Amino acid sequence: MLTHKDTNRIELECINCHTRIPLTKSVAGCPQCGENILEARYDLSLINVQEWLKAIKQRGRGLWRYFEVLPLYDPANIVSLGEGGTPLVKSRALASMLGLRNLFIKDERQGPTASFKDRQATVAISAMKEIGVDSVVVASTGNVAIAYAAYGARAGIKLWAFFPSLAPAEKMREAAVYGAEVIKITGTYDQTKEIAARYAKRQGLFLDRGIKSVAAIEAMKTMAYEIAEQLGEQLEGGQRWRSPDWFIQGVSGGMGPIGVGKGFREMIDFGLVDKMPAMGMVQSTGCAPMVEAFNRGQRIATPVEDPQTIISTLATGNPGRAYELLYDYVAKYGGHFTSASDEEAFHATRLVARNDGLSVEPATAVAFAGLFKMVREGVIKPDDVVVVNCSGHTMPVETQILGDQWQRSVDVSERAHTPLPPQEGLASAMEQIDAQVRRVVVIEDTPDAARLIRRVLQAKGAEVHLAHDGATGLQIVRQMRPDLVITDLMMPNVDGFEVIDTLKADPDLQHIPVVVITAKELTAKERARLNSQVDLLLQKGSTIDEDVIENLVDKLN
């Protein structure tokens, strides 16, 4: 292994003004122009490619086998849990369904903390250890904080993890399991990043900003190296490395594809591959500033101030400079930006699990939903070699390990509010509603969910009237004057919020109890809006559980 120790081989270069600076503890962006995206630069002439390839083959699996092109001087400072070296799985049934001959899935679920952010964590924490950092502040929607907490625990580095309130509670809890101080911010992810930065400055703590971008780019590029190696083995008989035609990923901040692109550029410089892959960037429809800008032909994205997606890991409203880099990449090498709704993502989750046996996190499901669209629209061709980043696993951490004392809350919404009382389910909350309820109007645009609710309610003797959209639902309510209205929130045209507002504004209808059953992760504003209007608010997953409906109807008798 060629070590970097006692050399001046690694520098950080500003992507804007190209100023070069050393990697030090004080790095927080470019000192000349303030740019916060920095890329590591190496003297690649020191590497004899043929000897390096021989050395790589003799090393074990994992991303540190590419140590010579990673931003660390001394391998003694490596903090590893066995990350990298994940399988490149060739899809069979799903590929056949899509008409693709070569669909591969880079299974990053198999990292130590079950996401591709383990790559970033090992590089970032190792670099922090080398430059003497002992405490660090990070803002995260989930996977980064979990990975940093695990690797920080191994390295003896204390982590302060700031989460937006929409981040899954299980992810916050898992970070706390590793010993991180978890602070939940009632606000957007962009607000969370601002508060984390202010806290780090006030407390004199290291803020994972400059190193975060360096680590993200450098770590994610190792995925490109692995993909090229693995495609070479599977498609070229191990005779050479190979680039895919497409690399697909669900994106929020965008550092993943930027890093993968850098990896392929380096491999072209080495002569290891002969082309750059096209990039397929997929965002959630409820927070798609990159897609919207791309569709308008704009190089600069307009921030989304109020993300409308329950997939919190993709709820970055302001992608900043990252989008400009990805826009330039697509313009030069090819690619596409597209979006997928939360519902399309949940559908993709089931398809991937039932066809290829992979249980994937929502951000990966969005990537697959985008892939389906690009195939359907002819953007991706049947003969294209496609690699999808399967970025993480669905399985949450055990929720009972730490009890309830595992987070601190900070409210930065426009006004504090008293949240609706937590519910154990429909059954316990139905105690608030008249037990003599007989006639029910159900407003639900998902056919399977609507049929399930009607079937179970009717079996218990309730008279059920179904509406598949808000406008029809209001018409039925005016005609039937039911004892109870059950409504979803996410519906086209007249949504659940408008249904509720209309009911409560009508003196003849405002007395009717309203139950909201929704998969939407509510913002602080939305929850406050519903607080005085709704008798019961309950969250559901991608499907409605029959036992939950059974418990509801038990209260109707």
Short mmCIF file of C-alpha atoms in Angstrom, two decimals, residues 34-236:
data_model
loop_
_atom_site.label_atom_id
_atom_site.label_comp_id
_atom_site.label_asym_id
_atom_site.label_seq_id
_atom_site.Cartn_x
_atom_site.Cartn_y
_atom_site.Cartn_z
CA GLY A 34 -16.88 30.81 0.75
CA GLU A 35 -17.85 27.80 -1.41
CA ASN A 36 -18.75 24.87 0.86
CA ILE A 37 -18.14 22.06 -1.64
CA LEU A 38 -14.50 21.04 -1.72
CA GLU A 39 -12.99 18.08 -3.55
CA ALA A 40 -9.85 16.18 -2.62
CA ARG A 41 -7.05 16.29 -5.17
CA TYR A 42 -4.26 13.71 -5.41
CA ASP A 43 -1.06 13.40 -7.38
CA LEU A 44 -2.20 10.41 -9.42
CA SER A 45 1.19 10.27 -11.15
CA LEU A 46 2.54 8.59 -8.01
CA ILE A 47 0.36 5.54 -8.70
CA ASN A 48 1.53 2.84 -11.10
CA VAL A 49 -1.85 1.63 -12.32
CA GLN A 50 -0.89 -1.94 -13.21
CA GLU A 51 0.88 -2.52 -9.89
CA TRP A 52 -2.01 -0.88 -8.08
CA LEU A 53 -4.55 -3.20 -9.73
CA LYS A 54 -2.51 -6.22 -8.67
CA ALA A 55 -2.35 -4.88 -5.11
CA ILE A 56 -6.11 -4.25 -5.01
CA LYS A 57 -6.86 -7.84 -6.04
CA GLN A 58 -4.80 -9.10 -3.11
CA ARG A 59 -6.60 -6.93 -0.57
CA GLY A 60 -9.78 -7.83 1.27
CA ARG A 61 -13.22 -6.47 0.46
CA GLY A 62 -14.18 -2.99 1.60
CA LEU A 63 -13.68 0.56 0.38
CA TRP A 64 -10.29 1.05 2.07
CA ARG A 65 -8.76 -1.25 -0.54
CA TYR A 66 -8.68 1.99 -2.59
CA PHE A 67 -6.76 3.81 0.15
CA GLU A 68 -4.41 5.55 -2.28
CA VAL A 69 -7.27 7.67 -3.65
CA LEU A 70 -8.88 8.50 -0.29
CA PRO A 71 -8.19 11.61 1.85
CA LEU A 72 -6.17 10.08 4.66
CA TYR A 73 -2.43 10.21 5.25
CA ASP A 74 -1.88 7.39 7.73
CA PRO A 75 -3.78 4.06 7.49
CA ALA A 76 -3.39 3.73 11.26
CA ASN A 77 -6.14 6.33 11.56
CA ILE A 78 -8.70 4.29 9.62
CA VAL A 79 -11.92 3.78 11.61
CA SER A 80 -13.71 0.85 9.99
CA LEU A 81 -16.62 -1.47 10.67
CA GLY A 82 -16.23 -3.46 7.46
CA GLU A 83 -18.08 -1.08 5.14
CA GLY A 84 -17.97 -1.19 1.34
CA GLY A 85 -17.53 -4.21 -0.90
CA THR A 86 -21.31 -4.58 -1.13
CA PRO A 87 -22.82 -6.97 -3.71
CA LEU A 88 -23.84 -5.92 -7.20
CA VAL A 89 -26.97 -8.02 -7.61
CA LYS A 90 -28.29 -8.73 -11.11
CA SER A 91 -32.06 -8.39 -11.19
CA ARG A 92 -34.06 -11.19 -12.78
CA ALA A 93 -37.83 -10.89 -12.37
CA LEU A 94 -37.96 -7.10 -12.03
CA ALA A 95 -35.62 -6.66 -14.99
CA SER A 96 -37.81 -8.97 -17.06
CA MET A 97 -40.90 -7.00 -16.07
CA LEU A 98 -39.22 -3.77 -17.22
CA GLY A 99 -37.77 -5.31 -20.38
CA LEU A 100 -34.18 -4.58 -19.29
CA ARG A 101 -31.47 -7.10 -20.10
CA ASN A 102 -28.90 -5.78 -17.64
CA LEU A 103 -30.36 -4.27 -14.48
CA PHE A 104 -28.03 -4.35 -11.47
CA ILE A 105 -28.70 -3.34 -7.88
CA LYS A 106 -25.83 -2.07 -5.73
CA ASP A 107 -26.96 -3.47 -2.38
CA GLU A 108 -25.81 -0.84 0.12
CA ARG A 109 -28.26 -2.18 2.71
CA GLN A 110 -25.50 -4.54 3.75
CA GLY A 111 -23.34 -1.84 5.32
CA PRO A 112 -22.73 -1.92 9.10
CA THR A 113 -25.61 0.49 9.83
CA ALA A 114 -27.64 -0.64 6.80
CA SER A 115 -27.12 2.33 4.49
CA PHE A 116 -24.63 3.74 1.99
CA LYS A 117 -23.82 6.54 4.46
CA ASP A 118 -21.45 4.08 6.16
CA ARG A 119 -19.05 4.92 3.35
CA GLN A 120 -19.21 8.60 4.21
CA ALA A 121 -18.92 7.94 7.94
CA THR A 122 -15.78 5.82 7.73
CA VAL A 123 -13.99 8.43 5.60
CA ALA A 124 -15.22 11.42 7.62
CA ILE A 125 -14.59 9.94 11.07
CA SER A 126 -11.17 8.65 10.01
CA ALA A 127 -10.23 12.11 8.72
CA MET A 128 -11.48 13.69 11.95
CA LYS A 129 -9.44 11.28 14.00
CA GLU A 130 -6.34 12.14 11.97
CA ILE A 131 -6.74 15.90 12.47
CA GLY A 132 -7.58 15.57 16.18
CA VAL A 133 -11.34 16.21 16.34
CA ASP A 134 -12.99 14.82 19.50
CA SER A 135 -16.52 16.27 19.19
CA VAL A 136 -18.59 17.01 16.10
CA VAL A 137 -21.96 18.55 15.23
CA VAL A 138 -23.94 17.18 12.28
CA ALA A 139 -27.38 17.89 10.79
CA SER A 140 -29.08 14.85 9.31
CA THR A 141 -32.41 13.37 8.25
CA GLY A 142 -31.35 9.97 9.51
CA ASN A 143 -28.76 7.76 7.86
CA VAL A 144 -25.77 10.13 8.14
CA ALA A 145 -26.34 10.68 11.86
CA ILE A 146 -26.72 6.96 12.54
CA ALA A 147 -23.55 6.10 10.63
CA TYR A 148 -21.55 8.96 12.18
CA ALA A 149 -22.78 7.96 15.65
CA ALA A 150 -21.65 4.35 15.17
CA TYR A 151 -18.24 5.22 13.76
CA GLY A 152 -17.82 8.09 16.21
CA ALA A 153 -18.44 5.67 19.08
CA ARG A 154 -15.73 3.40 17.70
CA ALA A 155 -13.29 6.31 17.38
CA GLY A 156 -14.17 7.99 20.69
CA ILE A 157 -15.59 11.07 18.93
CA LYS A 158 -18.69 12.61 20.53
CA LEU A 159 -21.56 13.37 18.14
CA TRP A 160 -24.22 16.06 18.43
CA ALA A 161 -26.93 15.06 15.93
CA PHE A 162 -29.56 17.60 14.88
CA PHE A 163 -32.66 16.11 13.21
CA PRO A 164 -35.67 17.82 11.61
CA SER A 165 -38.89 16.70 13.26
CA LEU A 166 -40.01 14.84 10.13
CA ALA A 167 -37.11 12.40 10.46
CA PRO A 168 -38.33 8.95 11.55
CA ALA A 169 -38.25 8.55 15.31
CA GLU A 170 -36.58 5.15 14.88
CA LYS A 171 -33.60 6.79 13.20
CA MET A 172 -33.23 9.35 15.99
CA ARG A 173 -33.45 6.58 18.54
CA GLU A 174 -30.81 4.51 16.78
CA ALA A 175 -28.37 7.43 16.76
CA ALA A 176 -29.01 7.79 20.49
CA VAL A 177 -28.28 4.08 21.01
CA TYR A 178 -24.73 4.75 19.80
CA GLY A 179 -24.34 7.56 22.34
CA ALA A 180 -25.09 10.60 20.18
CA GLU A 181 -26.76 13.64 21.72
CA VAL A 182 -29.97 13.88 19.69
CA ILE A 183 -31.67 17.25 19.19
CA LYS A 184 -34.98 17.32 17.31
CA ILE A 185 -35.81 20.58 15.54
CA THR A 186 -39.44 21.38 14.76
CA GLY A 187 -38.70 22.86 11.37
CA THR A 188 -37.36 21.98 7.95
CA TYR A 189 -34.07 20.26 7.23
CA ASP A 190 -32.61 23.54 5.97
CA GLN A 191 -33.59 25.24 9.26
CA THR A 192 -32.08 22.31 11.13
CA LYS A 193 -28.75 22.81 9.34
CA GLU A 194 -28.77 26.51 10.26
CA ILE A 195 -29.43 25.82 13.93
CA ALA A 196 -26.76 23.09 14.04
CA ALA A 197 -24.21 25.54 12.59
CA ARG A 198 -25.11 28.21 15.15
CA TYR A 199 -24.88 25.72 17.99
CA ALA A 200 -21.46 24.49 16.86
CA LYS A 201 -20.17 28.06 16.63
CA ARG A 202 -21.54 29.05 20.04
CA GLN A 203 -20.17 25.94 21.76
CA GLY A 204 -16.84 25.93 19.91
CA LEU A 205 -17.51 22.48 18.44
CA PHE A 206 -16.32 21.11 15.10
CA LEU A 207 -19.05 21.44 12.46
CA ASP A 208 -19.16 18.66 9.91
CA ARG A 209 -19.48 20.90 6.87
CA GLY A 210 -16.28 21.05 4.87
CA ILE A 211 -15.23 17.52 5.78
CA LYS A 212 -18.79 16.33 5.18
CA SER A 213 -18.70 17.37 1.53
CA VAL A 214 -15.18 16.01 1.07
CA ALA A 215 -16.05 12.73 2.78
CA ALA A 216 -19.33 12.38 0.91
CA ILE A 217 -17.73 12.85 -2.48
CA GLU A 218 -14.61 10.78 -1.79
CA ALA A 219 -16.51 7.99 -0.05
CA MET A 220 -19.26 7.73 -2.65
CA LYS A 221 -16.71 7.54 -5.45
CA THR A 222 -15.61 4.19 -4.01
CA MET A 223 -19.01 2.90 -5.06
CA ALA A 224 -18.01 3.79 -8.64
CA TYR A 225 -14.74 1.86 -8.28
CA GLU A 226 -16.59 -1.18 -6.94
CA ILE A 227 -19.26 -1.03 -9.65
CA ALA A 228 -16.62 -0.85 -12.40
CA GLU A 229 -14.78 -3.82 -10.91
CA GLN A 230 -17.96 -5.85 -10.40
CA LEU A 231 -19.40 -5.12 -13.85
CA GLY A 232 -16.05 -6.14 -15.30
CA GLU A 233 -16.33 -9.47 -13.52
CA GLN A 234 -19.95 -10.09 -14.52
CA LEU A 235 -19.98 -8.74 -18.07
CA GLU A 236 -16.34 -8.83 -19.21
#
